[in-house]
PDB file of C-alpha atoms in Angstrom:
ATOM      1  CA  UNK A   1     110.475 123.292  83.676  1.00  0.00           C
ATOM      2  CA  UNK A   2     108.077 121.042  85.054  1.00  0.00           C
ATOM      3  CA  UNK A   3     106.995 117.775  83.214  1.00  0.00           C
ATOM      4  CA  UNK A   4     102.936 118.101  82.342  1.00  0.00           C
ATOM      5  CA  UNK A   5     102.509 114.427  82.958  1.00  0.00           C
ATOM      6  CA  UNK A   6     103.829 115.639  86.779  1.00  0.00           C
ATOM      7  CA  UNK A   7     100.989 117.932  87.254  1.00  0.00           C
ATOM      8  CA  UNK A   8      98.910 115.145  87.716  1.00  0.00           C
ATOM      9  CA  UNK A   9     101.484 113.725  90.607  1.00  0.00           C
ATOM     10  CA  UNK A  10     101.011 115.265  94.431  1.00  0.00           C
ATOM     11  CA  UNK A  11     103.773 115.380  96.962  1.00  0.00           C
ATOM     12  CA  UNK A  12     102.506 111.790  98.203  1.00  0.00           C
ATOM     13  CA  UNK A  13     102.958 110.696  95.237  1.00  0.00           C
ATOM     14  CA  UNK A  14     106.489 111.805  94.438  1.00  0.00           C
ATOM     15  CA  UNK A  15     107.456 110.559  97.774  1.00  0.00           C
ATOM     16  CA  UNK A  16     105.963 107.239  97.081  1.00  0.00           C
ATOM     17  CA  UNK A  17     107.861 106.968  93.656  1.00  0.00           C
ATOM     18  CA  UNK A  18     111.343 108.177  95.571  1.00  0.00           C
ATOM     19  CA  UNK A  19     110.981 105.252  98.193  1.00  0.00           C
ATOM     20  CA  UNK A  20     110.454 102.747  95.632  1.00  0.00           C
ATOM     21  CA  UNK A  21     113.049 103.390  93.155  1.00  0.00           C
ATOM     22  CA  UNK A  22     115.140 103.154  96.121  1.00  0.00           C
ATOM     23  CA  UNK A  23     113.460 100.559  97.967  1.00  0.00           C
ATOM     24  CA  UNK A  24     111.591  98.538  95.518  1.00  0.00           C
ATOM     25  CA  UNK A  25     111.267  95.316  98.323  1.00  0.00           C
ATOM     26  CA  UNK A  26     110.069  97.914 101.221  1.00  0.00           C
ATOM     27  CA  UNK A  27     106.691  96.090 102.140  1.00  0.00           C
ATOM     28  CA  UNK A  28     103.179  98.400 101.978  1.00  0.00           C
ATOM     29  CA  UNK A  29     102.704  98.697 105.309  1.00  0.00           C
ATOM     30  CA  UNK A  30     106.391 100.379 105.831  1.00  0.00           C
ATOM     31  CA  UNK A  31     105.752 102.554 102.865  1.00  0.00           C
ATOM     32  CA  UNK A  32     102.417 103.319 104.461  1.00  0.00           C
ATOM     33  CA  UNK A  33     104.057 104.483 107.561  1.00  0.00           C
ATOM     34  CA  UNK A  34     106.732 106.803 105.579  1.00  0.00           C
ATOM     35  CA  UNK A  35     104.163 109.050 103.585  1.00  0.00           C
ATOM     36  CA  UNK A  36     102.036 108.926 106.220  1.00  0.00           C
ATOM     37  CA  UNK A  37      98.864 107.604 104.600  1.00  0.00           C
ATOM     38  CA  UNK A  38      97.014 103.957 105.716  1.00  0.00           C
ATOM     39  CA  UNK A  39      98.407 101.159 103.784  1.00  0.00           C
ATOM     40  CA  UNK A  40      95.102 100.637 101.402  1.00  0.00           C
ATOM     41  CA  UNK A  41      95.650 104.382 100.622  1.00  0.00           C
ATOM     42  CA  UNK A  42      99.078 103.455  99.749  1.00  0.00           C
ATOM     43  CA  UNK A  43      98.433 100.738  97.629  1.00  0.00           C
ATOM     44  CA  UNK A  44      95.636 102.195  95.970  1.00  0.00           C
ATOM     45  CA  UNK A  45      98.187 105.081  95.008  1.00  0.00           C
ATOM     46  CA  UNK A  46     100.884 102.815  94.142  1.00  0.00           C
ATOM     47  CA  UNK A  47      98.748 100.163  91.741  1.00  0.00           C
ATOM     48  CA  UNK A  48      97.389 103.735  89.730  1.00  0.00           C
ATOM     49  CA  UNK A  49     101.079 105.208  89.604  1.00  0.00           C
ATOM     50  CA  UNK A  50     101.772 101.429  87.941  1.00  0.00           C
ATOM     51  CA  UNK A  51      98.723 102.003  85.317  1.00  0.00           C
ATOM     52  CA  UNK A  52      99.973 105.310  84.665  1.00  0.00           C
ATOM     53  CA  UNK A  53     102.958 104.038  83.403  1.00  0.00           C
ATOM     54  CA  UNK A  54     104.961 105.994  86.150  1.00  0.00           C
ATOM     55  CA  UNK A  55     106.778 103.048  87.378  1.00  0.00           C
ATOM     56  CA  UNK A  56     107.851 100.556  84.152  1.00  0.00           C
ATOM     57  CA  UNK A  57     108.724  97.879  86.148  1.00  0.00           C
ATOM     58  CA  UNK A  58     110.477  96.461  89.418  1.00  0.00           C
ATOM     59  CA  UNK A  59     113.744  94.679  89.162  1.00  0.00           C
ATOM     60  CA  UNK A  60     116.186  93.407  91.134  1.00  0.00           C
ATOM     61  CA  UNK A  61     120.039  94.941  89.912  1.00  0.00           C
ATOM     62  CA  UNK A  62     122.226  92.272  89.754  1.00  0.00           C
ATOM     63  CA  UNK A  63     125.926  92.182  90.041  1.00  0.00           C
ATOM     64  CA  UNK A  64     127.905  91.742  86.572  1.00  0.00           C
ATOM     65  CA  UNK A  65     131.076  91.059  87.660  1.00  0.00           C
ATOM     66  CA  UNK A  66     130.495  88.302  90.185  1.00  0.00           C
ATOM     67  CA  UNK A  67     128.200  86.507  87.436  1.00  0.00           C
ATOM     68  CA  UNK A  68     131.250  87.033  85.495  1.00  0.00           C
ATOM     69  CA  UNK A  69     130.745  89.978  82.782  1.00  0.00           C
ATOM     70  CA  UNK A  70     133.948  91.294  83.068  1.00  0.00           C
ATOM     71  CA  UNK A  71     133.578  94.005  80.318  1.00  0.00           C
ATOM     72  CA  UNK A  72     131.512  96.639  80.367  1.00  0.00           C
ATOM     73  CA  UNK A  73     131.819  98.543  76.765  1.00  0.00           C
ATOM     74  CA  UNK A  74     130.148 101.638  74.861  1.00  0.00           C
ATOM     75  CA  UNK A  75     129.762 101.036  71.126  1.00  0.00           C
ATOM     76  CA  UNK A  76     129.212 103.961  68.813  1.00  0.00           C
ATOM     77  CA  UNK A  77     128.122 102.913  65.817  1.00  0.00           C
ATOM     78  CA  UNK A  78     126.839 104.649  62.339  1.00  0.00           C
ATOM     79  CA  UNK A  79     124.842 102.879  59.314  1.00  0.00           C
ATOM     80  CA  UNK A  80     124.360 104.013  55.961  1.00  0.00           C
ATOM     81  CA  UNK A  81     121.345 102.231  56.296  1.00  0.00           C
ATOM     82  CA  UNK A  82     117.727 105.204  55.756  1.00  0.00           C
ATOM     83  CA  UNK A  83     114.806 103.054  54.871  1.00  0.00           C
ATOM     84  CA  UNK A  84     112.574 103.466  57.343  1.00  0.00           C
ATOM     85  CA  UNK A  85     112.025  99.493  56.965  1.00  0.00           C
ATOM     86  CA  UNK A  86     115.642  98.681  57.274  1.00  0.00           C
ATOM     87  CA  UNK A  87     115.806 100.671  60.267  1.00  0.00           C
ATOM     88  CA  UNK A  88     113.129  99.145  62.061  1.00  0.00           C
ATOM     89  CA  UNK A  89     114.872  95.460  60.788  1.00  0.00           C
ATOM     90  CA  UNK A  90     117.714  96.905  62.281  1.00  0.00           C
ATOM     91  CA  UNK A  91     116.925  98.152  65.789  1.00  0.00           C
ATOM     92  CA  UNK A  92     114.637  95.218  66.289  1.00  0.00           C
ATOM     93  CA  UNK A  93     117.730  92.993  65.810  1.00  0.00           C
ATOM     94  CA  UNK A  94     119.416  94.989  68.239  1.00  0.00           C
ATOM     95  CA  UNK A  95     116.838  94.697  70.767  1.00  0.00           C
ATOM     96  CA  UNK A  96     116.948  91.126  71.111  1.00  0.00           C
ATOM     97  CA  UNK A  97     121.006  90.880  71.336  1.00  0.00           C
ATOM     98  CA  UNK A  98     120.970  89.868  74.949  1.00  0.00           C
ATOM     99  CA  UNK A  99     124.622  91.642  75.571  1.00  0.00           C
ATOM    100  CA  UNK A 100     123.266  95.186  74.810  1.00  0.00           C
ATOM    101  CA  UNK A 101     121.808  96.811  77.718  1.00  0.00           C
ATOM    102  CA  UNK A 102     120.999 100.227  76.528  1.00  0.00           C
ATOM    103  CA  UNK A 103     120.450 101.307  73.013  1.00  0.00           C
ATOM    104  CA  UNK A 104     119.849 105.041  71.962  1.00  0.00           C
ATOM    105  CA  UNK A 105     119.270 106.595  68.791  1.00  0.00           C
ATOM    106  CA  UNK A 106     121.824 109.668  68.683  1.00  0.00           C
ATOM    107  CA  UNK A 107     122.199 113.154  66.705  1.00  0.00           C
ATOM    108  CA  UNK A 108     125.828 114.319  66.048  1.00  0.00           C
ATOM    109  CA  UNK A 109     129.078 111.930  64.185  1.00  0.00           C
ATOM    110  CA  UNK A 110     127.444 108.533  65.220  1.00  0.00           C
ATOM    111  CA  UNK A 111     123.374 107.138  64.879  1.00  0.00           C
ATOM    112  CA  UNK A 112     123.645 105.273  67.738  1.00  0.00           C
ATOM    113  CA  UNK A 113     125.450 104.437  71.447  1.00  0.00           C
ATOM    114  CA  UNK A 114     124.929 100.606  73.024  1.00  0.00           C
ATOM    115  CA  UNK A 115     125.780  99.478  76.434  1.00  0.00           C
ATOM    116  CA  UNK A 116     127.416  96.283  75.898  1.00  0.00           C
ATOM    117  CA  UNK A 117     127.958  93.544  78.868  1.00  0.00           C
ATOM    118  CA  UNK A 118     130.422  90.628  77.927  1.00  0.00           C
ATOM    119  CA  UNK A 119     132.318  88.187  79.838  1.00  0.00           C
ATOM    120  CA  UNK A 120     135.882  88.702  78.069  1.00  0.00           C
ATOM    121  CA  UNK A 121     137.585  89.876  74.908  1.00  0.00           C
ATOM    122  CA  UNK A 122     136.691  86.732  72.952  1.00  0.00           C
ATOM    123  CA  UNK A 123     132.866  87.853  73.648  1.00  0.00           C
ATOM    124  CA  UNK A 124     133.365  91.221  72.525  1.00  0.00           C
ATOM    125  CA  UNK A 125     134.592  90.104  68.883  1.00  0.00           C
ATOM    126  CA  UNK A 126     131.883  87.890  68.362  1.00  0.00           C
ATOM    127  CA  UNK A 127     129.398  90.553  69.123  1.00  0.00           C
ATOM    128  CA  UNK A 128     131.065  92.598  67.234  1.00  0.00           C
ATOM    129  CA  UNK A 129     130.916  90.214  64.163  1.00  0.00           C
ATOM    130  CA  UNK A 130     127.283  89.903  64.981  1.00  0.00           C
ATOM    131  CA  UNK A 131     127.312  93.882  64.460  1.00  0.00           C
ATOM    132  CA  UNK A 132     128.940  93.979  61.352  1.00  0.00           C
ATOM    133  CA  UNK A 133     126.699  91.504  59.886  1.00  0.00           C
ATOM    134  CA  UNK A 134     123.774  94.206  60.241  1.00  0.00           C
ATOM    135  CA  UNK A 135     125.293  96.785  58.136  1.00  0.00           C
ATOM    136  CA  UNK A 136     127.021  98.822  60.221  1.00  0.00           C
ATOM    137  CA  UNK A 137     129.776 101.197  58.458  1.00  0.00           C
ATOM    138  CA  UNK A 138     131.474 102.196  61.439  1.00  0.00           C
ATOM    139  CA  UNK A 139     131.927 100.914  64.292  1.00  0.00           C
ATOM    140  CA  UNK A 140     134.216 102.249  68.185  1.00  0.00           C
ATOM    141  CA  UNK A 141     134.252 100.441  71.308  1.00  0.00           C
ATOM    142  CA  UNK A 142     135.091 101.587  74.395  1.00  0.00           C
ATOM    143  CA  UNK A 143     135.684  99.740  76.943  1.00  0.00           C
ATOM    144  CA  UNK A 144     134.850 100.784  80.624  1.00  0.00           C
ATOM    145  CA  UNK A 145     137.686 100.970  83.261  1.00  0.00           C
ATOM    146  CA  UNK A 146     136.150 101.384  86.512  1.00  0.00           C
ATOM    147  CA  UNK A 147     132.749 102.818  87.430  1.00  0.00           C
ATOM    148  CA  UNK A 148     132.570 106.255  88.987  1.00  0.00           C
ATOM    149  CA  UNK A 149     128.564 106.271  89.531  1.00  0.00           C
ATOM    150  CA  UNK A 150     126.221 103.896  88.640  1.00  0.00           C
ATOM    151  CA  UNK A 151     122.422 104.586  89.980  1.00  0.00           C
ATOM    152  CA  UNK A 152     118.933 104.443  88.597  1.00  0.00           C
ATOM    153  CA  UNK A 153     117.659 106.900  90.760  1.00  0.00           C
ATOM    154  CA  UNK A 154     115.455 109.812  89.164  1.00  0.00           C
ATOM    155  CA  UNK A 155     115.916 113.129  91.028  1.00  0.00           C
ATOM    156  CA  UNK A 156     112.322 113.742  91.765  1.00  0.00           C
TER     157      UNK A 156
END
């Protein structure tokens, strides 16, 4: 089914969103050149995809393990915490711990999932402490192996 906010998007547009999420240091004039359109058409479309809120922000994906994050862990976690106050006190805490990378709210046995990035075991207990001090009641870490796929690439 197709996304209503995508009925606004043409095929030059999709294309231009592709390139970049693949791309995001190709310069204007090369991105110009792939769609097919003159570069101040290009950057006209690109600067209203941005203030649609289509594209969030450009980043540069850096490499944990040679900056030394050798663990890469999933942490369920559940709280018996339901105040809609407390809960806001609680994932705002959890949105500035600098070691979680993701954070989702879940349905089923736990209330939420993190992506956790630490540089060794001793920096996994501590942020689990940190956890614990939130009111979490339970708490399982996994820890990452190896990587299968990693991408950030939306099929459009």
């Amino acid at each position: 089914m197709e996304d209503i906010k995508n009925k606004a998007l043409d095929s030059v547009d999709l294309q231009i969103l592709d390139i970049l999420q693949r791309e995001v240091q190709i310069s204007n004039a090369e991105l110009a050149r792939r769609v097919n359109l003159s570069p101040p058409a290009t950057h006209t479309r690109v600067k209203r995809l941005e203030n649609e809120g289509y594209i969030d922000q450009q980043v540069a994906i850096l490499n944990q393990e040679k900056l030394g994050f050798d663990l890469l862990c999933y942490v369920f976690m559940s709280t018996d915490i339901h105040q809609a106050k407390e809960l806001e006190e609680l994932e705002t805490s959890l949105k500035t711990m600098t070691e979680i990378l993701e954070c989702h709210c879940l349905t089923g046995a736990y209330d939420y999932l993190l992506k956790i990035v630490v540089r060794d075991r001793q920096e996994l207990n501590q942020f689990i402490r940190k956890l614990n001090k939130l009111g979490i009641s339970r708490i399982q870490t996994n820890l990452s192996l190896r990587e299968i796929k990693y991408s950030t690439v939306l099929p459009l």
